[in-house]
């Protein structure tokens, strides 16, 4: 049962990344943040369109790696913790480069994945 919960959490958390980053922006209602605006890429004079493309690519990469980690949990594979760490790290890079306070929950979830995997918690899935 624990493996099922961990696997589902990893997959769902991963799928939230492209969902959040590809949410349509309505002209009459401001969105919580702009995927085309990265403080780091703006400082490097990268235009909004390539910045948005990089954000979406990194969001999809993070989603795929989280899904692979979740599938690894379901399969009982020994490599799923590595995939989960890579996914959490890429999620943190995404949220750091396109920082917005609205993404704080995602940061906490990614950090929680790193802490849980590093401390081999819950032990029943290892």
JSON list of C-alpha atoms in Angstrom, two decimals:
[
{"chain": "A", "resi": 1, "resn": "UNK", "atom": "CA", "xyz": [0.00, 0.00, 0.00]},
{"chain": "A", "resi": 2, "resn": "UNK", "atom": "CA", "xyz": [2.85, 2.38, 0.80]},
{"chain": "A", "resi": 3, "resn": "UNK", "atom": "CA", "xyz": [4.49, 1.69, -2.56]},
{"chain": "A", "resi": 4, "resn": "UNK", "atom": "CA", "xyz": [1.21, 2.50, -4.28]},
{"chain": "A", "resi": 5, "resn": "UNK", "atom": "CA", "xyz": [0.93, 5.84, -2.47]},
{"chain": "A", "resi": 6, "resn": "UNK", "atom": "CA", "xyz": [4.57, 6.77, -3.15]},
{"chain": "A", "resi": 7, "resn": "UNK", "atom": "CA", "xyz": [4.31, 5.82, -6.81]},
{"chain": "A", "resi": 8, "resn": "UNK", "atom": "CA", "xyz": [1.06, 7.73, -7.30]},
{"chain": "A", "resi": 9, "resn": "UNK", "atom": "CA", "xyz": [2.48, 10.77, -5.49]},
{"chain": "A", "resi": 10, "resn": "UNK", "atom": "CA", "xyz": [5.59, 10.82, -7.70]},
{"chain": "A", "resi": 11, "resn": "UNK", "atom": "CA", "xyz": [3.58, 10.52, -10.91]},
{"chain": "A", "resi": 12, "resn": "UNK", "atom": "CA", "xyz": [0.95, 13.09, -9.92]},
{"chain": "A", "resi": 13, "resn": "UNK", "atom": "CA", "xyz": [3.52, 15.57, -8.67]},
{"chain": "A", "resi": 14, "resn": "UNK", "atom": "CA", "xyz": [5.41, 15.15, -11.92]},
{"chain": "A", "resi": 15, "resn": "UNK", "atom": "CA", "xyz": [2.30, 15.72, -14.02]},
{"chain": "A", "resi": 16, "resn": "UNK", "atom": "CA", "xyz": [1.57, 18.95, -12.17]},
{"chain": "A", "resi": 17, "resn": "UNK", "atom": "CA", "xyz": [4.71, 20.50, -13.66]},
{"chain": "A", "resi": 18, "resn": "UNK", "atom": "CA", "xyz": [3.57, 20.74, -17.27]},
{"chain": "A", "resi": 19, "resn": "UNK", "atom": "CA", "xyz": [0.04, 21.45, -16.07]},
{"chain": "A", "resi": 20, "resn": "UNK", "atom": "CA", "xyz": [1.16, 24.53, -14.17]},
{"chain": "A", "resi": 21, "resn": "UNK", "atom": "CA", "xyz": [3.61, 25.72, -16.81]},
{"chain": "A", "resi": 22, "resn": "UNK", "atom": "CA", "xyz": [1.23, 25.29, -19.77]},
{"chain": "A", "resi": 23, "resn": "UNK", "atom": "CA", "xyz": [-1.88, 26.74, -18.13]},
{"chain": "A", "resi": 24, "resn": "UNK", "atom": "CA", "xyz": [-3.50, 29.18, -20.55]},
{"chain": "A", "resi": 25, "resn": "UNK", "atom": "CA", "xyz": [-3.17, 32.83, -19.69]},
{"chain": "A", "resi": 26, "resn": "UNK", "atom": "CA", "xyz": [-6.39, 34.82, -19.88]},
{"chain": "A", "resi": 27, "resn": "UNK", "atom": "CA", "xyz": [-6.05, 38.41, -21.07]},
{"chain": "A", "resi": 28, "resn": "UNK", "atom": "CA", "xyz": [-8.71, 39.76, -18.68]},
{"chain": "A", "resi": 29, "resn": "UNK", "atom": "CA", "xyz": [-7.35, 37.97, -15.61]},
{"chain": "A", "resi": 30, "resn": "UNK", "atom": "CA", "xyz": [-3.67, 38.08, -14.64]},
{"chain": "A", "resi": 31, "resn": "UNK", "atom": "CA", "xyz": [-2.06, 34.69, -14.17]},
{"chain": "A", "resi": 32, "resn": "UNK", "atom": "CA", "xyz": [-0.10, 33.85, -11.02]},
{"chain": "A", "resi": 33, "resn": "UNK", "atom": "CA", "xyz": [3.18, 33.92, -12.93]},
{"chain": "A", "resi": 34, "resn": "UNK", "atom": "CA", "xyz": [4.56, 34.18, -16.46]},
{"chain": "A", "resi": 35, "resn": "UNK", "atom": "CA", "xyz": [6.49, 31.14, -17.77]},
{"chain": "A", "resi": 36, "resn": "UNK", "atom": "CA", "xyz": [8.13, 33.47, -20.27]},
{"chain": "A", "resi": 37, "resn": "UNK", "atom": "CA", "xyz": [9.76, 35.51, -17.51]},
{"chain": "A", "resi": 38, "resn": "UNK", "atom": "CA", "xyz": [12.82, 34.06, -15.83]},
{"chain": "A", "resi": 39, "resn": "UNK", "atom": "CA", "xyz": [14.85, 36.38, -13.66]},
{"chain": "A", "resi": 40, "resn": "UNK", "atom": "CA", "xyz": [18.05, 34.54, -14.67]},
{"chain": "A", "resi": 41, "resn": "UNK", "atom": "CA", "xyz": [17.31, 34.44, -18.39]},
{"chain": "A", "resi": 42, "resn": "UNK", "atom": "CA", "xyz": [16.11, 38.05, -18.37]},
{"chain": "A", "resi": 43, "resn": "UNK", "atom": "CA", "xyz": [19.46, 39.04, -16.85]},
{"chain": "A", "resi": 44, "resn": "UNK", "atom": "CA", "xyz": [21.13, 37.16, -19.70]},
{"chain": "A", "resi": 45, "resn": "UNK", "atom": "CA", "xyz": [18.94, 39.09, -22.20]},
{"chain": "A", "resi": 46, "resn": "UNK", "atom": "CA", "xyz": [17.04, 36.03, -23.37]},
{"chain": "A", "resi": 47, "resn": "UNK", "atom": "CA", "xyz": [13.69, 37.01, -24.94]},
{"chain": "A", "resi": 48, "resn": "UNK", "atom": "CA", "xyz": [10.40, 35.76, -23.51]},
{"chain": "A", "resi": 49, "resn": "UNK", "atom": "CA", "xyz": [9.61, 33.21, -26.25]},
{"chain": "A", "resi": 50, "resn": "UNK", "atom": "CA", "xyz": [12.81, 31.14, -25.83]},
{"chain": "A", "resi": 51, "resn": "UNK", "atom": "CA", "xyz": [12.54, 31.48, -22.05]},
{"chain": "A", "resi": 52, "resn": "UNK", "atom": "CA", "xyz": [8.99, 30.07, -22.22]},
{"chain": "A", "resi": 53, "resn": "UNK", "atom": "CA", "xyz": [10.17, 27.24, -24.47]},
{"chain": "A", "resi": 54, "resn": "UNK", "atom": "CA", "xyz": [12.94, 26.34, -22.03]},
{"chain": "A", "resi": 55, "resn": "UNK", "atom": "CA", "xyz": [10.51, 26.44, -19.12]},
{"chain": "A", "resi": 56, "resn": "UNK", "atom": "CA", "xyz": [8.12, 24.09, -20.90]},
{"chain": "A", "resi": 57, "resn": "UNK", "atom": "CA", "xyz": [10.91, 21.73, -21.92]},
{"chain": "A", "resi": 58, "resn": "UNK", "atom": "CA", "xyz": [12.23, 21.55, -18.37]},
{"chain": "A", "resi": 59, "resn": "UNK", "atom": "CA", "xyz": [8.70, 21.10, -16.97]},
{"chain": "A", "resi": 60, "resn": "UNK", "atom": "CA", "xyz": [8.05, 18.17, -19.33]},
{"chain": "A", "resi": 61, "resn": "UNK", "atom": "CA", "xyz": [11.47, 16.66, -18.58]},
{"chain": "A", "resi": 62, "resn": "UNK", "atom": "CA", "xyz": [10.70, 16.85, -14.86]},
{"chain": "A", "resi": 63, "resn": "UNK", "atom": "CA", "xyz": [7.29, 15.26, -15.42]},
{"chain": "A", "resi": 64, "resn": "UNK", "atom": "CA", "xyz": [8.73, 12.37, -17.43]},
{"chain": "A", "resi": 65, "resn": "UNK", "atom": "CA", "xyz": [11.46, 11.64, -14.89]},
{"chain": "A", "resi": 66, "resn": "UNK", "atom": "CA", "xyz": [8.96, 11.78, -12.00]},
{"chain": "A", "resi": 67, "resn": "UNK", "atom": "CA", "xyz": [6.72, 9.36, -13.94]},
{"chain": "A", "resi": 68, "resn": "UNK", "atom": "CA", "xyz": [9.68, 7.03, -14.50]},
{"chain": "A", "resi": 69, "resn": "UNK", "atom": "CA", "xyz": [10.45, 7.17, -10.77]},
{"chain": "A", "resi": 70, "resn": "UNK", "atom": "CA", "xyz": [6.82, 6.37, -9.94]},
{"chain": "A", "resi": 71, "resn": "UNK", "atom": "CA", "xyz": [6.83, 3.46, -12.39]},
{"chain": "A", "resi": 72, "resn": "UNK", "atom": "CA", "xyz": [10.05, 2.25, -10.79]},
{"chain": "A", "resi": 73, "resn": "UNK", "atom": "CA", "xyz": [8.35, 2.22, -7.39]},
{"chain": "A", "resi": 74, "resn": "UNK", "atom": "CA", "xyz": [5.48, 0.17, -8.84]},
{"chain": "A", "resi": 75, "resn": "UNK", "atom": "CA", "xyz": [7.94, -2.26, -10.41]},
{"chain": "A", "resi": 76, "resn": "UNK", "atom": "CA", "xyz": [10.01, -2.55, -7.23]},
{"chain": "A", "resi": 77, "resn": "UNK", "atom": "CA", "xyz": [13.11, -1.43, -9.12]},
{"chain": "A", "resi": 78, "resn": "UNK", "atom": "CA", "xyz": [16.22, -0.44, -7.17]},
{"chain": "A", "resi": 79, "resn": "UNK", "atom": "CA", "xyz": [16.88, 2.62, -9.37]},
{"chain": "A", "resi": 80, "resn": "UNK", "atom": "CA", "xyz": [13.70, 4.57, -8.63]},
{"chain": "A", "resi": 81, "resn": "UNK", "atom": "CA", "xyz": [15.32, 6.68, -5.84]},
{"chain": "A", "resi": 82, "resn": "UNK", "atom": "CA", "xyz": [17.91, 7.97, -8.30]},
{"chain": "A", "resi": 83, "resn": "UNK", "atom": "CA", "xyz": [15.18, 8.91, -10.78]},
{"chain": "A", "resi": 84, "resn": "UNK", "atom": "CA", "xyz": [13.22, 10.63, -8.00]},
{"chain": "A", "resi": 85, "resn": "UNK", "atom": "CA", "xyz": [16.31, 12.65, -6.99]},
{"chain": "A", "resi": 86, "resn": "UNK", "atom": "CA", "xyz": [16.96, 13.69, -10.60]},
{"chain": "A", "resi": 87, "resn": "UNK", "atom": "CA", "xyz": [13.31, 14.69, -11.03]},
{"chain": "A", "resi": 88, "resn": "UNK", "atom": "CA", "xyz": [13.26, 16.69, -7.78]},
{"chain": "A", "resi": 89, "resn": "UNK", "atom": "CA", "xyz": [16.52, 18.42, -8.69]},
{"chain": "A", "resi": 90, "resn": "UNK", "atom": "CA", "xyz": [15.26, 19.38, -12.14]},
{"chain": "A", "resi": 91, "resn": "UNK", "atom": "CA", "xyz": [12.01, 20.62, -10.57]},
{"chain": "A", "resi": 92, "resn": "UNK", "atom": "CA", "xyz": [14.01, 22.80, -8.19]},
{"chain": "A", "resi": 93, "resn": "UNK", "atom": "CA", "xyz": [16.12, 24.17, -11.05]},
{"chain": "A", "resi": 94, "resn": "UNK", "atom": "CA", "xyz": [12.92, 25.00, -12.92]},
{"chain": "A", "resi": 95, "resn": "UNK", "atom": "CA", "xyz": [11.41, 26.76, -9.93]},
{"chain": "A", "resi": 96, "resn": "UNK", "atom": "CA", "xyz": [14.65, 28.57, -9.10]},
{"chain": "A", "resi": 97, "resn": "UNK", "atom": "CA", "xyz": [15.21, 29.95, -12.60]},
{"chain": "A", "resi": 98, "resn": "UNK", "atom": "CA", "xyz": [11.56, 31.00, -12.99]},
{"chain": "A", "resi": 99, "resn": "UNK", "atom": "CA", "xyz": [11.07, 31.88, -9.34]},
{"chain": "A", "resi": 100, "resn": "UNK", "atom": "CA", "xyz": [7.72, 33.13, -8.19]},
{"chain": "A", "resi": 101, "resn": "UNK", "atom": "CA", "xyz": [6.34, 32.90, -4.63]},
{"chain": "A", "resi": 102, "resn": "UNK", "atom": "CA", "xyz": [3.28, 31.15, -6.11]},
{"chain": "A", "resi": 103, "resn": "UNK", "atom": "CA", "xyz": [5.53, 28.12, -6.80]},
{"chain": "A", "resi": 104, "resn": "UNK", "atom": "CA", "xyz": [6.51, 27.73, -3.12]},
{"chain": "A", "resi": 105, "resn": "UNK", "atom": "CA", "xyz": [4.42, 24.60, -2.58]},
{"chain": "A", "resi": 106, "resn": "UNK", "atom": "CA", "xyz": [6.22, 22.93, -5.48]},
{"chain": "A", "resi": 107, "resn": "UNK", "atom": "CA", "xyz": [9.56, 23.80, -3.95]},
{"chain": "A", "resi": 108, "resn": "UNK", "atom": "CA", "xyz": [8.48, 22.24, -0.66]},
{"chain": "A", "resi": 109, "resn": "UNK", "atom": "CA", "xyz": [7.32, 19.08, -2.43]},
{"chain": "A", "resi": 110, "resn": "UNK", "atom": "CA", "xyz": [10.58, 18.73, -4.39]},
{"chain": "A", "resi": 111, "resn": "UNK", "atom": "CA", "xyz": [12.65, 19.29, -1.25]},
{"chain": "A", "resi": 112, "resn": "UNK", "atom": "CA", "xyz": [10.47, 16.73, 0.57]},
{"chain": "A", "resi": 113, "resn": "UNK", "atom": "CA", "xyz": [11.21, 14.16, -2.14]},
{"chain": "A", "resi": 114, "resn": "UNK", "atom": "CA", "xyz": [14.95, 14.78, -1.75]},
{"chain": "A", "resi": 115, "resn": "UNK", "atom": "CA", "xyz": [14.75, 14.50, 2.05]},
{"chain": "A", "resi": 116, "resn": "UNK", "atom": "CA", "xyz": [12.60, 11.34, 1.92]},
{"chain": "A", "resi": 117, "resn": "UNK", "atom": "CA", "xyz": [14.84, 9.60, -0.60]},
{"chain": "A", "resi": 118, "resn": "UNK", "atom": "CA", "xyz": [18.02, 10.66, 1.21]},
{"chain": "A", "resi": 119, "resn": "UNK", "atom": "CA", "xyz": [16.70, 9.26, 4.47]},
{"chain": "A", "resi": 120, "resn": "UNK", "atom": "CA", "xyz": [15.25, 6.12, 2.78]},
{"chain": "A", "resi": 121, "resn": "UNK", "atom": "CA", "xyz": [11.77, 6.95, 3.99]},
{"chain": "A", "resi": 122, "resn": "UNK", "atom": "CA", "xyz": [9.41, 5.15, 3.91]},
{"chain": "A", "resi": 123, "resn": "UNK", "atom": "CA", "xyz": [11.60, 2.10, 4.37]},
{"chain": "A", "resi": 124, "resn": "UNK", "atom": "CA", "xyz": [8.99, -0.32, 2.99]},
{"chain": "A", "resi": 125, "resn": "UNK", "atom": "CA", "xyz": [9.52, 0.91, -0.58]},
{"chain": "A", "resi": 126, "resn": "UNK", "atom": "CA", "xyz": [13.28, 0.32, -0.62]}
]
